[in-house]
mmCIF file of C-alpha atoms and ligand atoms in Angstrom:
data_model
loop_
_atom_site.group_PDB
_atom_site.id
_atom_site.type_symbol
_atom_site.label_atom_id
_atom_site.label_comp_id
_atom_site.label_asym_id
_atom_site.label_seq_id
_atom_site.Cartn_x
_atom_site.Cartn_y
_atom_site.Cartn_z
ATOM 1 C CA UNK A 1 43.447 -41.465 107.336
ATOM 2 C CA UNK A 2 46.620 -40.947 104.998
ATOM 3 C CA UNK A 3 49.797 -39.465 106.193
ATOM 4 C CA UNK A 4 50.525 -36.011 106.177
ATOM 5 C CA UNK A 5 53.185 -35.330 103.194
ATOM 6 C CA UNK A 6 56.296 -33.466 103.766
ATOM 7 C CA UNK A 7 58.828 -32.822 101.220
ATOM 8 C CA UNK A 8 62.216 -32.279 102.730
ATOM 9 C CA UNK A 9 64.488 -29.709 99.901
ATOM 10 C CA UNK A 10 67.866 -29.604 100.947
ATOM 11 C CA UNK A 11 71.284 -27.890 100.530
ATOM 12 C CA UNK A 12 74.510 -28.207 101.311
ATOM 13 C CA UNK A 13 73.557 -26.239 104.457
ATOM 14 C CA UNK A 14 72.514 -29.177 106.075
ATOM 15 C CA UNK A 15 75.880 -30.578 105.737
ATOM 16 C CA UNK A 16 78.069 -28.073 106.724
ATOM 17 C CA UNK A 17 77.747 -28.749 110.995
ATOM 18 C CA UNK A 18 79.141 -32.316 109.555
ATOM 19 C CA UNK A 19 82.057 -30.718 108.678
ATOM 20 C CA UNK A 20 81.395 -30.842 104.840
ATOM 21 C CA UNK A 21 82.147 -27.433 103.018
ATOM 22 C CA UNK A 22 78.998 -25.553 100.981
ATOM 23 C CA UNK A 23 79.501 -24.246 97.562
ATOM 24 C CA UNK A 24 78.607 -20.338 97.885
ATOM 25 C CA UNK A 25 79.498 -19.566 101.372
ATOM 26 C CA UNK A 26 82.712 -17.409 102.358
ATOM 27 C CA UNK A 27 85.667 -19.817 101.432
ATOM 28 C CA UNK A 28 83.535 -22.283 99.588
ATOM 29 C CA UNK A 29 84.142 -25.076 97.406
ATOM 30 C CA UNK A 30 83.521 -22.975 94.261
ATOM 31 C CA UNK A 31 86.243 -20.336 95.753
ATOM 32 C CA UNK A 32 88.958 -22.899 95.896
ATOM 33 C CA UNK A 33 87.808 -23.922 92.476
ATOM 34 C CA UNK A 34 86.578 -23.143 88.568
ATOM 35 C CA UNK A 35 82.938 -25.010 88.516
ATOM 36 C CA UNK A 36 83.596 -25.446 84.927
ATOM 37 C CA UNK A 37 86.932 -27.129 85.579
ATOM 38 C CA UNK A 38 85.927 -29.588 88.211
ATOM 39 C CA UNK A 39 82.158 -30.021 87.355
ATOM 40 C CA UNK A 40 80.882 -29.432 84.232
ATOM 41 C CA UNK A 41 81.616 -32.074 80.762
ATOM 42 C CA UNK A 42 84.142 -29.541 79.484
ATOM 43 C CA UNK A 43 86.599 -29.786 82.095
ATOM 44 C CA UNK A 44 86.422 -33.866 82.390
ATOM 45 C CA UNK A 45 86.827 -33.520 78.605
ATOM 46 C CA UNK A 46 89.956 -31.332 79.002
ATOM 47 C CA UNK A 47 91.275 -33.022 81.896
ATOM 48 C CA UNK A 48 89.846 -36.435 83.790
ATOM 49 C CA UNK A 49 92.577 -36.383 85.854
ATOM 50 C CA UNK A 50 91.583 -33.036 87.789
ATOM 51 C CA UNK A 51 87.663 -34.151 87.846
ATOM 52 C CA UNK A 52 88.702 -37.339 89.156
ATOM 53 C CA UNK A 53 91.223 -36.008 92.413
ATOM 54 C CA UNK A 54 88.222 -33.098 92.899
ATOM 55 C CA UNK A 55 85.980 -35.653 93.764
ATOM 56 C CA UNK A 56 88.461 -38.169 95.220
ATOM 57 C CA UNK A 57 88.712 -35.484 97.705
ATOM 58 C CA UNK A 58 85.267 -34.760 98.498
ATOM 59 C CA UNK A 59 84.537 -38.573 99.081
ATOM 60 C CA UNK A 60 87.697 -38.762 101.297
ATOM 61 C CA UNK A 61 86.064 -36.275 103.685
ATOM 62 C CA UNK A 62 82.408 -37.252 102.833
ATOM 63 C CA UNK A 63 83.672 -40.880 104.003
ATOM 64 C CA UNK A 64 84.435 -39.892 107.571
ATOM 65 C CA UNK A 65 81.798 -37.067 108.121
ATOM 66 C CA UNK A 66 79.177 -38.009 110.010
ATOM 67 C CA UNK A 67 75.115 -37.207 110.152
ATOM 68 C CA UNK A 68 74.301 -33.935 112.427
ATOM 69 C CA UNK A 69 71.290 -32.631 114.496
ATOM 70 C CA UNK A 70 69.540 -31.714 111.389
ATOM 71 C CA UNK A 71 70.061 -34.530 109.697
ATOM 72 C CA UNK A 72 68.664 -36.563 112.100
ATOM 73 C CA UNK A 73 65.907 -34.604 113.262
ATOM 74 C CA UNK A 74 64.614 -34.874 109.051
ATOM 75 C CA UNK A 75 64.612 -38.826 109.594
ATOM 76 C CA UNK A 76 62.651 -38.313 113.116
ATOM 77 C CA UNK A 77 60.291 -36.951 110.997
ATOM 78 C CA UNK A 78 59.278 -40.286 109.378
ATOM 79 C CA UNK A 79 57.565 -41.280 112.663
ATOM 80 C CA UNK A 80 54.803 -39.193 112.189
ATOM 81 C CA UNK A 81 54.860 -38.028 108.263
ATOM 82 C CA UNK A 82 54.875 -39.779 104.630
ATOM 83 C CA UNK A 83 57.819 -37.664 103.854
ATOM 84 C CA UNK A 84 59.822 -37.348 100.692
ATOM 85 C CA UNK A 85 63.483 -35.791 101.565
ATOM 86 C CA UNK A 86 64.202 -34.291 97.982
ATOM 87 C CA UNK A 87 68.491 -33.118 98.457
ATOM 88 C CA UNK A 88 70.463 -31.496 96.330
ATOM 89 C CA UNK A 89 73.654 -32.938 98.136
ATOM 90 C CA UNK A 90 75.758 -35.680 96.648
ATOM 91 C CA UNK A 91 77.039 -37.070 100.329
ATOM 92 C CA UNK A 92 75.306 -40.043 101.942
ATOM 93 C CA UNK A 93 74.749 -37.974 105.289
ATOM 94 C CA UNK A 94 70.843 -38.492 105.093
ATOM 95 C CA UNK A 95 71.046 -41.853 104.590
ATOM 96 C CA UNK A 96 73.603 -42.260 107.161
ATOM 97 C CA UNK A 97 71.011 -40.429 109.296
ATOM 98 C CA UNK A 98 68.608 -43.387 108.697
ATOM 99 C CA UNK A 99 66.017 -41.416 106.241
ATOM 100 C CA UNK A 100 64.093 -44.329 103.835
ATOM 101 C CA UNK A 101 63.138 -41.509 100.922
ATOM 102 C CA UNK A 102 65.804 -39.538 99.660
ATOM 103 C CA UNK A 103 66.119 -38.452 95.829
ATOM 104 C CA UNK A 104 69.302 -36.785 94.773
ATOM 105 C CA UNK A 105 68.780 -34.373 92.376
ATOM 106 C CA UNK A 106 72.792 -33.598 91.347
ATOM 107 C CA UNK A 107 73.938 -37.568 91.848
ATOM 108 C CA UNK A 108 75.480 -39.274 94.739
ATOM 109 C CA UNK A 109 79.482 -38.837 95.506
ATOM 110 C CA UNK A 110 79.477 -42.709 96.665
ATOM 111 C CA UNK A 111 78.471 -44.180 92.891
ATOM 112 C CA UNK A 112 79.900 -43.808 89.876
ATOM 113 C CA UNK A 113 78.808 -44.556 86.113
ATOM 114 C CA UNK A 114 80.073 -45.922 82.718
ATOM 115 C CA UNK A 115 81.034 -43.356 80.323
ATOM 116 C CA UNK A 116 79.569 -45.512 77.420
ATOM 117 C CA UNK A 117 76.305 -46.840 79.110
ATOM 118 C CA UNK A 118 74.665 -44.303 81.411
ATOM 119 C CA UNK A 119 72.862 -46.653 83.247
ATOM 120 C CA UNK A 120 75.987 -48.751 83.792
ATOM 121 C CA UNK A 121 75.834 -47.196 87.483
ATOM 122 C CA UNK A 122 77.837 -48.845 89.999
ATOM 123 C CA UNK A 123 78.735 -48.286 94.213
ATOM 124 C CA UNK A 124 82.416 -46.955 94.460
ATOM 125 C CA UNK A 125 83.515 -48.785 97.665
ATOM 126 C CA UNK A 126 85.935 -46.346 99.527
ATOM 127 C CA UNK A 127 86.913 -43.042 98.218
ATOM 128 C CA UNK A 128 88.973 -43.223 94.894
ATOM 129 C CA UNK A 129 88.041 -43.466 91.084
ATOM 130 C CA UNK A 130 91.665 -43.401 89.022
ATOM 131 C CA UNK A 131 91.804 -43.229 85.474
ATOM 132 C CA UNK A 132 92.240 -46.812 85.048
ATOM 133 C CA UNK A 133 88.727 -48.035 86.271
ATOM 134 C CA UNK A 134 86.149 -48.910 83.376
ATOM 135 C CA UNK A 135 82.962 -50.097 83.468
ATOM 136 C CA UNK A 136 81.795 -53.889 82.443
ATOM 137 C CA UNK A 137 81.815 -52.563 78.720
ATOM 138 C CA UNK A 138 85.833 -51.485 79.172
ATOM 139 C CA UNK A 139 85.001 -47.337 79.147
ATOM 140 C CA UNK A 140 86.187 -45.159 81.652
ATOM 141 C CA UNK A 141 84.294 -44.497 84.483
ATOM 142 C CA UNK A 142 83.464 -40.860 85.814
ATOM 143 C CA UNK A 143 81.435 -39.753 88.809
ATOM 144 C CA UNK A 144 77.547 -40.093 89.247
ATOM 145 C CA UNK A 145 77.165 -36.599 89.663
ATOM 146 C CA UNK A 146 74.978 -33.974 87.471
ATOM 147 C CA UNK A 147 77.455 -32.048 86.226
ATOM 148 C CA UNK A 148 76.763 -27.869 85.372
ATOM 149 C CA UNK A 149 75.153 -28.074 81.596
ATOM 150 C CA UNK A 150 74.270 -31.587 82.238
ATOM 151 C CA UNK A 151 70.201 -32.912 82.842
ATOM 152 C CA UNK A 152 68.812 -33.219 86.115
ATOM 153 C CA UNK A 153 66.907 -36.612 85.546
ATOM 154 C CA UNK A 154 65.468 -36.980 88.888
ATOM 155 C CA UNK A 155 63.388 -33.493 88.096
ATOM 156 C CA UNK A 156 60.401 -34.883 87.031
ATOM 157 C CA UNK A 157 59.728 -37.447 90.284
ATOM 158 C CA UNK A 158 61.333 -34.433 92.474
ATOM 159 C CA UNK A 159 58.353 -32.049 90.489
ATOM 160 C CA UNK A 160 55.963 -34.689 91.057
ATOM 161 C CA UNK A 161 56.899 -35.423 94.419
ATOM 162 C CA UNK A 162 56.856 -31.375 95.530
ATOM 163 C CA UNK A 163 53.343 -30.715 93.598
ATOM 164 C CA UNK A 164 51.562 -33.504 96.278
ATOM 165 C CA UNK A 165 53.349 -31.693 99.516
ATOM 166 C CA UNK A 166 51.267 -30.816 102.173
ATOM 167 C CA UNK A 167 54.157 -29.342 103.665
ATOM 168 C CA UNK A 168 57.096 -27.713 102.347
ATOM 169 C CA UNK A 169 60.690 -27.870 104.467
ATOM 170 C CA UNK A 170 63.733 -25.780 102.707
ATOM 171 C CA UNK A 171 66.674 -26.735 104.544
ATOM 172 C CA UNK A 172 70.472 -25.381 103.919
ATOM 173 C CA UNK A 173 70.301 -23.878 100.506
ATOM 174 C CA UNK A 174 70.895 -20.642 98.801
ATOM 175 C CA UNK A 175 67.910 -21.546 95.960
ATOM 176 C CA UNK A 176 70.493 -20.748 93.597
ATOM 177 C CA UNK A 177 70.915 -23.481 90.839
ATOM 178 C CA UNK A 178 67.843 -24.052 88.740
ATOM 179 C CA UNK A 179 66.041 -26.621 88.093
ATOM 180 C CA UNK A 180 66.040 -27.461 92.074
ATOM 181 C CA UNK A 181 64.986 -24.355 93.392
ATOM 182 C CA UNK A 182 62.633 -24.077 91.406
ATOM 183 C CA UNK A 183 60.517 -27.022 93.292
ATOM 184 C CA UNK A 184 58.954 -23.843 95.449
ATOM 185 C CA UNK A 185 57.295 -22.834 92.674
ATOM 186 C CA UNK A 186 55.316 -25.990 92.211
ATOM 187 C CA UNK A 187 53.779 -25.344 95.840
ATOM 188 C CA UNK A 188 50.627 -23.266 96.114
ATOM 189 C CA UNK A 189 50.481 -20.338 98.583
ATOM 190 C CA UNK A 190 48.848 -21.925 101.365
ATOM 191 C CA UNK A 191 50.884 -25.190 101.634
ATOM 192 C CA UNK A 192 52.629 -24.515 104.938
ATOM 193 C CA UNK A 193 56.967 -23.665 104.321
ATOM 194 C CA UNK A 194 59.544 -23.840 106.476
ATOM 195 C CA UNK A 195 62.769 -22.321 105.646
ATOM 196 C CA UNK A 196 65.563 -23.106 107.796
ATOM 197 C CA UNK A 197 69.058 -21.490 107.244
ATOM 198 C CA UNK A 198 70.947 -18.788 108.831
ATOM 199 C CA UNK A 199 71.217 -16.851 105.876
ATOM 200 C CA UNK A 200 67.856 -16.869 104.993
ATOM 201 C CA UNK A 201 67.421 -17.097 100.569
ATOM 202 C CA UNK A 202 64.041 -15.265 101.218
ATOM 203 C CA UNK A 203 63.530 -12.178 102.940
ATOM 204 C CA UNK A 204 59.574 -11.767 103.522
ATOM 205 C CA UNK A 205 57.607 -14.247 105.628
ATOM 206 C CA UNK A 206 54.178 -14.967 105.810
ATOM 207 C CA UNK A 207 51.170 -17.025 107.449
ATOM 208 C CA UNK A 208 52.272 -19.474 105.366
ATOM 209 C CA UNK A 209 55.780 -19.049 104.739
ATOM 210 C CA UNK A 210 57.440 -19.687 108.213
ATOM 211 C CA UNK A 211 61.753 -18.458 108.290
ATOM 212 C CA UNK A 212 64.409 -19.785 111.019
ATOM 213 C CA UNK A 213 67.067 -17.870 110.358
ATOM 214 C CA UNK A 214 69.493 -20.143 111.965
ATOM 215 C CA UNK A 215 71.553 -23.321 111.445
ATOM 216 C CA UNK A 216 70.077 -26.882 110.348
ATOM 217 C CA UNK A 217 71.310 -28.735 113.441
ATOM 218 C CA UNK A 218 69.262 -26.130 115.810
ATOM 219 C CA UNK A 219 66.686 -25.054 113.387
ATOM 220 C CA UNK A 220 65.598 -28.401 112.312
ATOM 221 C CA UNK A 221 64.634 -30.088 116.067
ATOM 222 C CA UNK A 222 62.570 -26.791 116.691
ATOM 223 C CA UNK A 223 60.542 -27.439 113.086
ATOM 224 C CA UNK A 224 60.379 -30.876 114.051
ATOM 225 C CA UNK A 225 58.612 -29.970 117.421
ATOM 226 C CA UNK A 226 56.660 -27.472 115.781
ATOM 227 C CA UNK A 227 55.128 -29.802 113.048
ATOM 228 C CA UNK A 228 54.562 -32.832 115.806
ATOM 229 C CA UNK A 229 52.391 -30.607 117.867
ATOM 230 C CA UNK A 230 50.652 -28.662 115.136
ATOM 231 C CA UNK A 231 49.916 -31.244 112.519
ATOM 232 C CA UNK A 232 50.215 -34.504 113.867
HETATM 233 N N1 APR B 1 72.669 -24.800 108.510
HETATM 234 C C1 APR B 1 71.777 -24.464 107.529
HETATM 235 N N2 APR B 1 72.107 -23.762 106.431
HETATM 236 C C2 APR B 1 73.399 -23.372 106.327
HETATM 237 C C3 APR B 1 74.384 -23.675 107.289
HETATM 238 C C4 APR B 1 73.969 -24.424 108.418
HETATM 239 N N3 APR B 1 74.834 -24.758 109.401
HETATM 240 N N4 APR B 1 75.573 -23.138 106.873
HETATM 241 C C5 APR B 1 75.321 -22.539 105.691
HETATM 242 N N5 APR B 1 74.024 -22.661 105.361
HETATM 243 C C6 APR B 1 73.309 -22.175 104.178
HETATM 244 C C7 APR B 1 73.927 -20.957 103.520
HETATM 245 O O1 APR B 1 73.472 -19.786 104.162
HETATM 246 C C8 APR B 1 73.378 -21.079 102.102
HETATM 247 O O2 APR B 1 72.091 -20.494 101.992
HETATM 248 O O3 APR B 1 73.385 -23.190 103.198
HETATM 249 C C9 APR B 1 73.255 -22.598 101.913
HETATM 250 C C10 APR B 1 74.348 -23.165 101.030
HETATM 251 O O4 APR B 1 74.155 -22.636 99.738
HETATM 252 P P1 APR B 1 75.096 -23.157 98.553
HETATM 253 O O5 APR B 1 76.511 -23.167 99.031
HETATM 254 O O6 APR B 1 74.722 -22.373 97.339
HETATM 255 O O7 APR B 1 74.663 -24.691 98.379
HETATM 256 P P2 APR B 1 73.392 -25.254 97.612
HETATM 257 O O8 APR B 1 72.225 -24.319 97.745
HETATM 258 O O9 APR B 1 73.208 -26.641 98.057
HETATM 259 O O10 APR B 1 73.894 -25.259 96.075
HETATM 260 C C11 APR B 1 73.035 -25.860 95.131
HETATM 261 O O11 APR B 1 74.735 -25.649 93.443
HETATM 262 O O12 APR B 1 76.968 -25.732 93.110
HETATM 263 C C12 APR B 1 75.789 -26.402 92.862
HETATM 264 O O13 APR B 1 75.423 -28.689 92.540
HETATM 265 C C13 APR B 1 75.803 -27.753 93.506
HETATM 266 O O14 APR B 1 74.031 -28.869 94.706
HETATM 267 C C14 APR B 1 74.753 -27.649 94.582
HETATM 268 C C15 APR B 1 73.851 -26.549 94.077
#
């Protein structure tokens, strides 16, 4: 008999007990900052040098955060599940955590790519990317993150990969940014969801749509429980 299959959507949420700061919360990243400034193709256009200290930052402190109780409780989940954890965060915490699957839908703060090849993608050891690193072909190279405007190329396996759930796990996000949140469309009614955050994005449960309105690192364990003894 096959494994049960549980896609894992996550959000910054699921980062922020590590320390690392969400994007729409009160005193966010995007309130210190214009999006299209520090992540979109317009402001590395206008200036590198800002797009290149914004994320220079957020690798400094993504270097020394470290996995939390929600984190950890997604990759206890691979004991007893096929699961897919499909995240919409650009820090390695998951895979710090130990989880095998995880697809990053907006890039990955820890690699960077060729601005003349894009699939010149290399590991960025430590924290920095300056103006003066280039790729084997001599161009500049910029972050390995899906900037606003840009294509989400892991949308078709993350579609895919969503469409064969048997269960559905929304951890940490405010299901704001399209294409992403729009994975909970590609569910059908009676696939078992779990939402898990402690501002819950959806208001309305139902037999089959299951809310914790509380934090990842408390929230998760209890859905972890939950799906050992219900479906295992
Ligand atoms: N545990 C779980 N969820 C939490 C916690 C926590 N401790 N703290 C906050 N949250 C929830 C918030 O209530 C909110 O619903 O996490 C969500 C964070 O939402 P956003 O800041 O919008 O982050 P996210 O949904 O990941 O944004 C999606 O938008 O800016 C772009 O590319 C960026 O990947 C990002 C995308």
């Amino acid at each position: 008999m096959s494994l049960i299959k549980i896609v894992v959507l996550t959000g910054a949420g699921v980062s922020a007990e590590s320390g690392i700061q969400t994007f729409r919360d009160a005193g966010g990243l995007w309130e210190g900052h214009d999006v299209m400034e520090v992540a979109s193709p317009q402001g590395w256009a206008k200036n590198p040098a800002l797009v290149l200290d914004f994320y220079n930052q957020r690798r400094k402190q993504a270097l020394s955060a470290k996995p939390n109780a929600g984190h950890l409780a997604i990759k206890d989940l691979e004991e007893h599940f096929d699961v897919t954890v499909i995240t919409q965060n650009v820090d390695n915490l998951h895979e710090k955590a130990g989880s095998s699957n995880v697809l990053h839908l907006h890039g990955e703060l820890f690699k960077v790519r060729s601005t003349l090849d894009e699939n010149l993608v290399y590991d960025l050891d430590g924290w920095e990317l300056n103006e003066e690193d280039k790729c084997e072909k001599g161009s500049q190279l910029r972050p390995h993150i899906v900037w606003f405007g840009e294509m989400v190329p892991m949308m078709e396996v993350a579609a895919q990969e969503t469409s064969n759930a048997d269960i559905l796990l929304v951890v940490g996000t405010s299901l704001a940014v399209y294409p992403a949140a729009g994975l909970l469309n590609l569910v059908s009614y009676k696939t078992p969801k779990f939402i898990i955050d402690p501002h819950l994005p959806i208001s309305e449960g139902n037999e089959y749509l299951h809310l914790f309105e509380e934090k990842a690192g408390t929230g998760m364990p209890k859905v972890l429980d939950l799906l050992i003894n219900e479906y295992k």
